Each structure stands twice: as C-alpha cells, then as structure tokens.
Amino acid sequence: MRVIYLKDIPGSVLEAKSGPAILLLFLGLIPLSVLLWLVHAPFLVLFSVSGVAILPLAYIMGISTEELGKHMGPGLGGLLNASFGNATEIIIAIAALRAGLIRLVQASITGSIIGNILLILGLSMLVGGLRFKKQTFQREAATTRSTMLALATAGLVMPSLLLLSSGTDIPSGTITSMSLWIAVLLLIAYGGALLFSLHTHRHIFNPRGEEEKPEWSKGYAILVLAAAMALVAILSEILIEAVEASIETLGVNELFLGVIVIAVIGNAAEHSSAVMMAWRNKMNLSVAIAASSSAQIALFAAPVLVFASILIGNTMTLAFELFELIAIGISVAVVSAVASDGESNWFEGLMLLIVYGIMAVGFFFLP
Amino acid sequence: MRVIYLKDIPGSVLEAKSGPAILLLFLGLIPLSVLLWLVHAPFLVLFSVSGVAILPLAYIMGISTEELGKHMGPGLGGLLNASFGNATEIIIAIAALRAGLIRLVQASITGSIIGNILLILGLSMLVGGLRFKKQTFQREAATTRSTMLALATAGLVMPSLLLLSSGTDIPSGTITSMSLWIAVLLLIAYGGALLFSLHTHRHIFNPRGEEEKPEWSKGYAILVLAAAMALVAILSEILIEAVEASIETLGVNELFLGVIVIAVIGNAAEHSSAVMMAWRNKMNLSVAIAASSSAQIALFAAPVLVFASILIGNTMTLAFELFELIAIGISVAVVSAVASDGESNWFEGLMLLIVYGIMAVGFFFLP
Amino acid sequence: MRVIYLKDIPGSVLEAKSGPAILLLFLGLIPLSVLLWLVHAPFLVLFSVSGVAILPLAYIMGISTEELGKHMGPGLGGLLNASFGNATEIIIAIAALRAGLIRLVQASITGSIIGNILLILGLSMLVGGLRFKKQTFQREAATTRSTMLALATAGLVMPSLLLLSSGTDIPSGTITSMSLWIAVLLLIAYGGALLFSLHTHRHIFNPRGEEEKPEWSKGYAILVLAAAMALVAILSEILIEAVEASIETLGVNELFLGVIVIAVIGNAAEHSSAVMMAWRNKMNLSVAIAASSSAQIALFAAPVLVFASILIGNTMTLAFELFELIAIGISVAVVSAVASDGESNWFEGLMLLIVYGIMAVGFFFLP
C-alpha cells in the first residue's frame, strides 16, 4: 500500500506513477463543473461532478494548511487544520443558506461533528492500526480535547433538547432569541478555547518531538490555500444549486444529504490529513484534527452560521432533530471512551466506522 | 483580589476593611425581611430581600460546618459540608411543600444537582485556575465520588424516564408507590455511601496532608450552625410566601425559579466554601463538596422530601420533566469527564459555567 | 460462607455436605417439569418449576464451559463462557420466537445486557468486596471491553432511536430492511471482535498468572455441555408455553417477564461463574464474563435472532422501547465509569445492584 503525497508535487517528484494523472483528472473536474453548469446539465451529473471536484480542493487546502501548520507546531497546527477544514464547510453552508436550505445546513453541522469523530477517527485508527499493532497519543491533550468537545456539544444541543422537551408550541421568535443567546455563549467558549490552547496552556497542545519540517514556504502555502478557497466558493454555488434541484425534483432526503454527503465533502480535508498522519504513526495529530474539528464546528461554525443566516435573511436556529442529538451524544461519548486511554488499534477504528455506518443506514431510511 | 474570611471575625481581626460593613448590611436584611413581611410589602421586594438575606446565613452555615469539618478531617468534613449545605435546601423545600409548590421543589432538586456540579465546580475551577496554572486533586476519591454520583442520579432519574417513555396514562397511585419504592432504595444506597466513606473505606476520603487546623471550638461552631439554621427556617417561610405570590400574580416560570433561583440560594453555602477552597488551592475539598453535595441531594434530600411530602399531605413524586433529566445527565457526564484526570484549569471552569449559562437560558425561555 | 464447587462432583468429593442433596433436588426438577407439562399443570406452577429447573443446567453449562475455558486460557475462556452462557438465552429466545412472543425476546435482549452489567458485575463486586477491601483487574482489557460494549450497544440501539425520533409512521418493511442492514453490520463487528481478541491482540485478553488448571478432561467437559444444552432446549419449550399462557390468562407484563425473569434465567450461568470468580479474587475473569457477555448479546445474539426470526416466520426487528434504550445507555455508562479505574469494592457493587433494583421496579410498574 502506497500513499500519494500531494506535497511532493511542487518538488516535481511523484512517488506514485499514477499520481499526476489522477490529480489532473480530479482538477479537471473544476472547469468541467463550470461548463456543465453553463450548459444546464442534469442535476445529478452537476451534483456528482461539482461534489467530487471539491474533494481535491479540500485536499489541497488540507495539504497547504498542513504545511502552514508545520510552521506553527502540532497544537496550533492542529487548530489551523481544523479551522481551514471547516472553512470548506462554512463556504458550502453559506451558499446553502443563501438558497434557503436551512435544514440542510443544520444537518451538515450534525454530520460534520459525527463525521469528524466517527469517520475521521475511525478511518485513522483503522488505517494506522493495520500498520502498527498499538498506536499511542498524548493522553492529557486528548482528554482535554474530548472534554472540550463534550462541553461544546452540550452547549450546542441544549436549545434543541429544550424545544423537544417542551413540545412545538414555542413561538419561533423565542427559538430565534434563544439561539442567539446560546450562539453568543458558544463564541465566548470559543474565545476561551483559543486563549487556552494558544496562550495560557499552549504547552499541552504543542508538545516536543512530533514536529515535522515544513516543505513549502509560508507564502507559497498561503497562496495555495487562498486559491483553493476561492475555487471552493465557486463550486459550492454550483453544488448547492444542484442539491436544491435534486431535493425538489427527485425528493431526496435533505437530512441524509446534509448529514452524510455534504458533511463528507466539506470535511474531506481533515479526513485526508488525519488518515495520513495515522498512517505515519502521528496519532497525536490525527486525534487533534478530529476532536478540534468537531469542537470548532460546535463552538465556531454553528454560531457563525446562526449570525450569517440572520444577515442573509434566512434565519437558521439551533433546533436539531432528536435523532441528530442522540447521534451527536453517542459520538461524543464514544470518542471520550476511546481517547481516555491514550491508545488505539485497528478494532477501535473498525467499531467507530461501524457505528458511523449504522448511523448512515439510519439517516438514509429516515423518512 | 482579596477574600474576606468570615471565620476571622471571632478573633476580631478582619482582613478586608470593608468586610464588617458588608456583613452587617447583609445580616440587617434578616430583620428587614421579617418587617417587610409584617407590613405586607410587595411580593417582588419580599422575595428579593428574604432571598438575599438567606445568603449570608447559608454562608455562615458554610463557615461553621467548615470549622466543624476541620475537627473531623477533609473526607468526613466534606460530607458534613455537603449535608448541612443541603440543610438550607431541605428547609426551603419543606416550606415550599407545605405551601403546595411541588413542582418548585422538584425543580430545586434538579437545580441543586446541576448547580452543585456546573456552577460550584465551574466557579471553583475558574477562580482557582486564575491563580494556579494547573490544580490537582486526588484522582481516586474524585472518581469514586463521580461514580457514586452517576449511580445516584441513575437511580433518581429512573422513575421519570419510565413515566416519560410510557406516556402519561399511568395512574397517579402507581407513580406514588413507584416513587416510594425508589426512595427506599435510594436511602439504602445513602446508608451504604455513609458506611463506605466513613467506615470501611475512610482512608480514600480522608487523606493526609491537606487538613487545616480549626479556628473555632467545636461548641462554638455547633452553636453558630444551629442559630443560622433557625433563622433560615424563618426566612424560608417568608421566601416561599413571596414565591407563591410571584407565580400567581406575575406568572413567573416555576421551573426557572426552582432550578436556578431557589437552587442557587439553597446551595450558597457550598458555593462559597468550595470556591474559597479552590482559591487556596485545596481542590480536593472543592471537588468533594461539589460531588458529595450533588450525590447527597440525589440519595438523601430527594427521598427525604418524598417521605416529608406524604407526611405534609402534598405528595411529591420523583417524576421530573425530560429537559431536567437531560440537564442532569449532561451535568453528570461532564463532571465524570472533568474529574477523571484529577486535574483542573481555568478553561474547564469556564466551560462548566457556559454549559450552566446555556441551561439557565433554556430554563428561562421554557414556557 | 462456603461455595459448593460442582466440578468436584466427578471426583466424588463434595466440599459441602448439603451440596449433593440440593443438587439432586434441583436436577429432579427436570423430569418434574416434563411430568407437569404432560399432566397440563397450572401455568404458574409449570413456569416456576421449568424456570428453576433451567438454573442448575445453566450452572452446569457454566461449570463445563469454565473447565473447557481453562484448556484455552482466561481471554478465550472468558469469551467461551460468555457465548455458551448466551447459548441458554438463544435457546430460550428461539422457543419464544417460534411461539410468536417477539416482544418478550426483544425484552430479554435488553434484560440480558442490563443484567450482565448491573446484576452480574454488581453481585461479583459486592460478594468479592465483602472478602477483599479492594479488588483490582487489568485496566487495559477492562477498558477495551467496555469501549467494545459501548460501541456494540450504540449499534444495537440506533434503529430504535431512529424509529422513536421519526414517529411511528415508518412502514414495517422499512424497519425490517433497516434491522437487517444493521444486523449485518453488527455481525461484521462481531467478526472483528473475534479476530481482535483471539488473534491480533490476544495478549491483552490472555494475560499470564491467572490461569487455572482444568480438573475435567476436554472431552468430558464437551459431553456435559452438550447434554445440558439438549435439556435446556426441552425445558425452554415448556417454559415458553407456560409464559405464553401466563401472559394470556394472568395479564402479566411481557416486558417485565422478558427483561427481568427470562434474562435472569438465561444468564444464570454467567452469574454463577462470575460471582464465583470474584469470591476467589479473580476479578479479571468476572469483569471479562460480564462485559463480554453483554457485548456478545449486542453483537451476536441480537443479529442472529433477527435472522432466526425471519426464518421462523415471526419477524423480530431491532426496535426497542425508549425505556429499554435509556436503561441500556445508563448501564453501559455506569460500567465504563466503574471499569475505568481497574478497581472495585463492595460499595460499587451495591450501587450497581441498587440501579438494577430501581430498573426492576420500573419495568414491574410499567403498564
């Protein structure tokens, strides 16, 4: 088994012979998406092509943030990876909010949290575990992160729990103002998390010995990142237009699209870099990416999208469905259990993937 | 920042100059409450004044139990602190039960558990963490306590879960007899907890090295405690009369009053002493107070109030609302996660407070 | 206090004088059950006699698997104990499915998971803790098992959560195909668990130093096991016929029968051997039996019974009731908390038993 390192391309050396061909094929999907959109191609084709076209861009964003992160050490680097991985999702979500697909955006928040934990961590542990019998990661940072994640999701799910437990007779104005209050509290927690991980307790998140030497210059990494983000923005518009049409004409389940499809596309950057790190036995970074990314979705992306939705004029509240809440709760409980011993193996990875698979079956069959 | 040590007053030395003035102002609220009640003052004024007047008494009870506790070592002292802190709450609850405010009492049980964990522990960790980068506490005692708490709340929430999952078509006689059975089981668990922590496994809860020398005599501490309890009983009657009127005339949310307001007033003793201990870097005591207090509410106060309610003639069952159950569940999960590593910092404290804040927003908006 | 070792019988030495009399009395219940069934005895008599008659057989199965397990080491032996303990349950469940008692079988799955965790582990920790102040078990194996259990139950409860959160308007065909998909995923996880515990990470589950010398030959153990299983199959048919009649004529609660009665009878083998091991201070085996047995129910017995039900023609889905799900969730959370420190004492055992008692009260009163 061989991993293609995209970062080796600038050095014009490709470790895998089929690498450049595959990459060009993928990158070729970007102009193809635009072309298909211009000729009003069938929605399913447009959806598939633009969705797949975002993947290499998210991957390139992953590589460039990975390189940029190396200039900053694993702790801050992990945070950077998480926030710019979430950038893909925020860009897609804003396009969806502008199109009025509020339910889809809520579902993609759920899906990102679940996916980051179960799918990223599961794949990382499985792939890493196939190569190494036991992989270890720094217990203190991992438990700090999983506690942070537990608290973050507790905050995020509270309004929905409230709504569910009091019936649906709450006026929508109340739900909106409750969501705004909670969004403010979540952003305060996010500010605290930044202050904590980047300033007062930096040492926990930036341990010695696992740092890699950057292979790109800082400027080059920023340039690639910016270009990829701009392309993602364009493709998101096309993707959401296709999603909108799919829902209308094909009657596809909006929740399934949001939780599974959009969340997977939006988090492909973290997926690829976390799995890459696990394969290279750097589980600290894998766990950091997965847990930070989930916490960032809950503490940063979710409140930002609540405010953005009000500015856009299609108000999104923090009222999720019961099944989403339970799925998030189980995911967080599972990651706490798995992270608490500071060790992983292939079977823990497989179990996380199976729980994800069962949730996917659930969201697919949900009417 | 300076902490006023009430216990220094008998020695006629006050470390803070403004200390005695503030204290006298607070203690002056006690006769004022009685006066306002005699002249039939407006309910909101009566509620505020008598509510605030209980605070210094609860604080004095906290100090005197703290002093009494020092004669007994930290383990037993922590238990004593918790039970006499809960004394404030039980006194207020009995006054409320006599007035027929059953829902309020149930809500104050929920609020005490949540508040003891999230608010006390959050404030302690935040305040302690502002002074010390990392605070440690004895892991074994903390996890034993958080497991005890988890089991206690599992017992407490079971009847409500049962009622909720089976619809509301259960005859009230069944609910009452189920609550009585469970109250008996909870009291057996409480007896076990006492036997365990005070006799067979005393060494876990009474470790060496953190004991403080008492500054009050045992007799003096008992005298002050008794006097404070008597005054709390009088003020509780006034407070509950005001609460009753507030609910009737102003339409205030009974659940919010119970969960947030009454629970905060009733647990002010633990709050002040736990935060004080954290500031002095005695996190063992802070965690002991918070966790023991919550467990005592679940295992002791709740079943005692069930039996008391039947004697009084206004039967209170153990049937809580879904949102309360979820709030308790999340709180217990969070304290387990936070306690499991035997360490705390300001950010963990902030996160606990933010989860509490979000729950308060929820209970406030609940119709 | 004296434990009667059944395994000593072949050596014709019985340590307790009343042992053989009690055993013969119990074994005598087997022909008595058949006789009572032939003469159409009252249902309650038939139910009691055949239910009690299964107990010594389950106990003999426990002893013979224990002996067989000694030929294989504690890890694989624990797995064997769990699977053949579950054999009793699967045999009873198939008899119930053939009689169309689908709800009873679902309830017995819930009851086995809860009972294995709370009742077995609780009794083991209490009984062991009465003799030893603190009992320790291998932390790594215990946390691996409790994580496995958490993931297994997450998979098992997912379809029910989905059904509950989407209302009851899902066509039954959808529920069946969802259950089948999830059953397949659970069996893949079970295969992974076997591969993990018996091959790739055998060393975690098969530590040195706690192995016991077998006292039966392999062939003798297999023979006794096979004979006991055949007798259990016959008694199960009689038991289920009596259960069916009890429900019809006496209006007994099917859920309570399944969760408490059938689950206790079906898991008596694990109960007896786990408690025996705890008494001999071999907590590794106790925890292994309880956790493995619960995980096996979720990953193996449940999907096997789904497939068996379709073959039999009385389709059983994985749709449990809300209270069952919550009971399972709390049980799993509790075992994770208790197992995470690798230590146990009598009070942890008592608390587990009290939570079980409260759940039993709940299931009894449930209409």
Tab-separated table of C-alpha atoms in Angstrom, chain A residues 133-134 139 322-323 326 330 334 337-338 340-341 343 345-348 350-352 354-355 357-359 361-363 365-367, chain C residues 140 143 147-148 151-152 154-155 158 161-162 165-166 170 174 177-178 181-182 185-186 188-189 192-193 195-196 200-201 203 299:
chain	number	residue	atom	x	y	z
A	133	LYS	CA	-0.252	-3.011	16.471
A	134	LYS	CA	-0.831	-0.248	19.001
A	139	ARG	CA	-3.324	11.341	26.928
A	322	LEU	CA	-33.939	14.202	18.225
A	323	PHE	CA	-32.067	11.617	16.186
A	326	ILE	CA	-28.692	11.310	20.047
A	330	ILE	CA	-23.302	8.813	21.267
A	334	VAL	CA	-17.582	7.106	22.161
A	337	ALA	CA	-14.132	6.417	25.875
A	338	VAL	CA	-11.690	5.767	23.033
A	340	SER	CA	-9.357	8.189	27.596
A	341	ASP	CA	-6.632	5.525	27.478
A	343	GLU	CA	-4.114	4.253	22.821
A	345	ASN	CA	-5.817	-0.107	17.489
A	346	TRP	CA	-7.480	-1.286	14.279
A	347	PHE	CA	-10.507	-2.730	16.087
A	348	GLU	CA	-11.383	0.566	17.788
A	350	LEU	CA	-13.459	-0.583	12.841
A	351	MET	CA	-16.031	-0.153	15.635
A	352	LEU	CA	-16.162	3.632	15.091
A	354	ILE	CA	-19.463	0.505	12.057
A	355	VAL	CA	-21.274	2.934	14.375
A	357	GLY	CA	-22.273	3.005	9.077
A	358	ILE	CA	-25.267	2.230	11.277
A	359	MET	CA	-26.000	5.948	11.646
A	361	VAL	CA	-28.241	3.490	7.407
A	362	GLY	CA	-30.481	5.305	9.897
A	363	PHE	CA	-30.308	8.702	8.196
A	365	PHE	CA	-34.066	5.259	5.893
A	366	LEU	CA	-35.405	8.233	7.878
A	367	PRO	CA	-38.465	9.493	6.025
C	140	GLU	CA	-6.382	-2.283	29.653
C	143	THR	CA	-11.438	-0.544	29.168
C	147	THR	CA	-15.362	0.501	24.835
C	148	MET	CA	-16.314	-2.536	22.745
C	151	LEU	CA	-19.784	0.679	20.534
C	152	ALA	CA	-21.792	-2.553	20.352
C	154	ALA	CA	-24.512	2.133	20.134
C	155	GLY	CA	-25.027	-0.051	17.092
C	158	MET	CA	-29.549	3.008	16.693
C	161	LEU	CA	-33.691	5.672	18.289
C	162	LEU	CA	-34.366	6.319	14.656
C	165	SER	CA	-37.397	10.094	16.743
C	166	SER	CA	-39.285	9.867	13.474
C	170	ILE	CA	-42.445	4.281	9.100
C	174	THR	CA	-38.554	-0.223	6.082
C	177	SER	CA	-34.811	-3.915	5.996
C	178	MET	CA	-33.119	-1.391	8.313
C	181	TRP	CA	-28.717	-3.985	7.339
C	182	ILE	CA	-27.801	-3.226	10.929
C	185	LEU	CA	-23.055	-4.537	10.368
C	186	LEU	CA	-23.258	-5.941	13.928
C	188	ILE	CA	-19.138	-7.732	10.910
C	189	ALA	CA	-18.265	-6.009	14.193
C	192	GLY	CA	-13.803	-8.082	14.082
C	193	ALA	CA	-14.101	-8.605	17.840
C	195	LEU	CA	-10.282	-11.551	15.194
C	196	PHE	CA	-9.106	-8.891	17.635
C	200	THR	CA	-4.255	-9.870	16.604
C	201	HIS	CA	-4.468	-8.645	20.218
C	203	HIS	CA	-2.121	-10.831	24.582
C	299	LEU	CA	-23.128	-8.119	18.532
